[in-house]
DNA sequence: TTGAAAGCGTTACCAG
DNA sequence: CTGGTAACGCTTTCAA
């Protein structure tokens, strides 16, 4: 017999059977009361709920999912890192939305490593999640195969992709880099530098750099140096990256950074060594992070609706779980912020 | 009969029984091979693994946990918010450590609301987690009761507490605020201000303010105004909070902020309106965040080992899961960074 | 080294 | 409105 109400289980947890027995009803009746689907008298309900409270019964959702051969309420969410505040905010957007609809985030930090991601996907799928949200569009072949056959809603975020595995929300990073390159080239800068960080896999930042590089090429400018540091993209990396870059290439006229925090670091370095911004050196960031708003200079940057990305990703998963029709790929776009840390266009007399 | 190998389940997932049948062995043998616990021949192993690969079998861990009446490999982690980068980093520290030992983080953002936390605790416990890490020491009565009877390792982080529900790692926020207050009072400042954000529950920032306030009182100074904004503690909040504060209290000589980001915002505001720092106004932050390192001024602040808190919390949970003895309360302390945004002590002639 | 049967806590299904 | 029985996919236990 299963769930013998007289034999406490190994965890000393109260089971439905025990509640039912104490209330003098069957397991099924107790189950119905707890799920509140109707089909029981008020008197029965009261009896059962009284015992639930008295015994401190907590349902075992493992058993629930298992018995119903359903999905759990988990949604797996993989993010490269949280040291980068933009990803932290994407995650916050996702979890809030999921939480509001009774779902839980199972977190996976991939550290930009495709192998980590693969391993995490395998693990999280074994918990029968209701959906998956992963950052980026490059996955290992095995990961792709697992994602394909999982049969659950999947959203690839960050990097917009017109033919995603399932769904996708993000922006075209190449284009955003190209925009910035074209904008800077239009300000009559000729000698460019780039400071960012490097990872094993092709990632969104690399796409931005590629776009930037292409724009410069198209404008007959010269990308003197692209400095890729093996570090986290933050203030300090921007600061010392700029120091390194300028030490080797004093003639660089403007620098594009992987993100705003690095750009702010670069700005501080430029000021420290007495360079005037934007006269002596142009500084451009990416992301339009909060820090930009309070600087004495408005940082030239690319604004990205990152909160929206997380929110939309969660909505896509939820909609598909509920069987609603979903647009499968959403480009949230970006916006160039002219700012005041690069030169202005010449006014036409 | 259970797990009939011929009847595909509703999710179209491959079951152990199907793998076993394809390999021409029993479920038990296949199970043994997969858990690699010995008790099978090499030939059998090869047959089973071949079918696992061919069919793309992924185990259903729900069933595993359930059958063994075990705990899952989940660890529930509740964090107030991720917009505050310090919490994002604590979470990152936790998840990395847990991940390295085969555990998964189930995230809960409480938004500083005790009711959210209670609801999340109830949900996450129903998934039979192996442990729990929660931020803060104030919980609802029902939450406390659930945590007590859960019978799993529990760590309360952030706010050090010598008598935790189970385990605890953090620092004494009151003391850190007191230290800063005493330090500033020692610099001959007399009129103080505080800028922070407010939440429904008594939280760590409130404890810091209380400590700060007490130190000022003990030094016969005057806390002119404590401004608590209903917003997220960030650069912009610090900027406009300072504007508000100074508009109403022009004679304030030094301001203590809830965190460094707010302090940087305040610093920018002070510079914008032409106040000299620290001559006209002293600025002190809390947390020693990365931004502080690259400012032209070294921000006066309190350094906190936040990465360490996450890491230790995860280690405590893991140790207790493995039945190792654990120190139940760890105070990681803090360190006052004198910086250059408040006046220096008078030199003794 | 292998396998058959029982059982984990819950819900689906059917009968009363 | 209520309850008995089978089933979910796996592991434990015991026997071969």
Coordinates of C-alpha atoms in Angstrom, one line a residue, chain A residues 131-253:
Chain A
X131 CA 10.3 26.4 -19.9
X132 CA 13.9 27.6 -20.5
X133 CA 15.4 31.0 -21.1
X134 CA 19.0 31.1 -22.2
X135 CA 21.4 33.9 -23.0
X136 CA 23.0 34.0 -26.4
X137 CA 22.6 32.1 -29.6
X138 CA 25.7 29.9 -29.6
X139 CA 25.2 26.5 -28.0
X140 CA 27.1 23.2 -28.2
X141 CA 25.7 20.6 -30.6
X142 CA 24.6 18.4 -27.8
X143 CA 22.9 21.4 -26.1
X144 CA 21.0 22.2 -29.3
X145 CA 19.9 18.6 -29.6
X146 CA 18.7 18.6 -25.9
X147 CA 16.9 21.9 -26.3
X148 CA 15.2 20.7 -29.5
X149 CA 13.9 17.5 -28.0
X150 CA 12.9 19.0 -24.7
X151 CA 9.5 19.9 -26.0
X152 CA 9.2 23.0 -23.7
X153 CA 9.1 26.7 -24.5
X154 CA 12.6 28.1 -25.1
X155 CA 13.6 31.7 -25.4
X156 CA 17.1 32.8 -26.5
X157 CA 17.7 36.3 -25.3
X158 CA 20.1 39.1 -25.8
X159 CA 21.3 38.5 -29.3
X160 CA 18.5 38.9 -31.8
X161 CA 18.2 36.0 -34.1
X162 CA 15.7 35.8 -36.9
X163 CA 15.7 32.0 -36.9
X164 CA 15.8 30.9 -33.3
X165 CA 15.5 27.4 -32.0
X166 CA 12.1 28.3 -30.7
X167 CA 11.7 32.0 -29.6
X168 CA 14.0 34.9 -29.3
X169 CA 14.2 38.4 -27.9
X170 CA 17.1 40.8 -28.1
X171 CA 18.8 43.2 -30.4
X172 CA 21.3 43.1 -33.3
X173 CA 24.6 43.7 -31.6
X174 CA 26.5 43.9 -34.9
X175 CA 24.2 46.7 -36.0
X176 CA 24.6 48.6 -32.7
X177 CA 28.4 48.5 -33.1
X178 CA 28.1 49.5 -36.7
X179 CA 25.9 52.5 -35.7
X180 CA 28.4 53.7 -33.2
X181 CA 31.3 53.3 -35.7
X182 CA 29.5 55.2 -38.3
X183 CA 28.5 57.9 -35.9
X184 CA 32.1 58.4 -34.7
X185 CA 33.5 58.3 -38.2
X186 CA 31.0 61.0 -39.0
X187 CA 32.5 63.2 -36.3
X188 CA 35.7 63.2 -38.3
X189 CA 37.6 60.9 -36.1
X190 CA 40.1 58.8 -38.1
X191 CA 42.0 56.7 -35.6
X192 CA 40.0 54.4 -33.4
X193 CA 40.5 52.2 -30.5
X194 CA 38.4 49.5 -28.8
X195 CA 38.6 48.2 -25.2
X196 CA 36.6 45.2 -24.1
X197 CA 37.0 41.8 -22.6
X198 CA 37.4 38.5 -24.2
X199 CA 35.7 35.1 -23.8
X200 CA 36.0 31.7 -25.3
X201 CA 32.9 31.9 -27.4
X202 CA 31.6 34.4 -29.9
X203 CA 29.4 36.5 -27.9
X204 CA 27.3 39.7 -28.3
X205 CA 30.2 42.0 -27.5
X206 CA 32.3 40.4 -30.2
X207 CA 29.4 41.1 -32.7
X208 CA 29.4 44.7 -31.6
X209 CA 33.2 45.0 -32.2
X210 CA 32.7 43.4 -35.6
X211 CA 30.1 45.9 -36.5
X212 CA 32.2 48.7 -35.2
X213 CA 35.2 47.5 -37.1
X214 CA 33.2 47.2 -40.3
X215 CA 31.8 50.7 -40.0
X216 CA 35.3 52.1 -39.6
X217 CA 36.5 50.2 -42.6
X218 CA 33.5 51.5 -44.7
X219 CA 34.4 55.0 -43.7
X220 CA 38.1 54.5 -44.5
X221 CA 39.1 55.0 -40.9
X222 CA 41.6 53.0 -39.1
X223 CA 41.0 50.7 -36.0
X224 CA 44.4 51.1 -34.5
X225 CA 44.0 48.6 -31.8
X226 CA 41.3 46.4 -30.2
X227 CA 42.3 45.5 -26.7
X228 CA 40.6 42.5 -25.3
X229 CA 41.3 41.9 -21.6
X230 CA 40.7 38.6 -19.8
X231 CA 38.7 40.2 -17.0
X232 CA 35.2 41.3 -16.1
X233 CA 34.0 44.4 -18.0
X234 CA 33.8 47.0 -15.2
X235 CA 35.1 50.4 -14.1
X236 CA 38.5 49.3 -13.3
X237 CA 39.0 47.2 -16.4
X238 CA 38.1 50.3 -18.4
X239 CA 40.5 52.4 -16.5
X240 CA 43.6 50.3 -16.9
X241 CA 42.6 49.1 -20.3
X242 CA 42.7 52.7 -21.4
X243 CA 46.0 53.2 -19.8
X244 CA 47.4 50.2 -21.7
X245 CA 45.8 51.3 -25.0
X246 CA 47.0 54.8 -24.9
X247 CA 50.5 53.9 -23.7
X248 CA 51.0 51.9 -26.9
X249 CA 48.9 54.1 -29.3
X250 CA 49.1 57.7 -28.3
X251 CA 47.5 58.8 -31.6
X252 CA 44.2 57.1 -31.0
X253 CA 41.5 59.8 -31.2

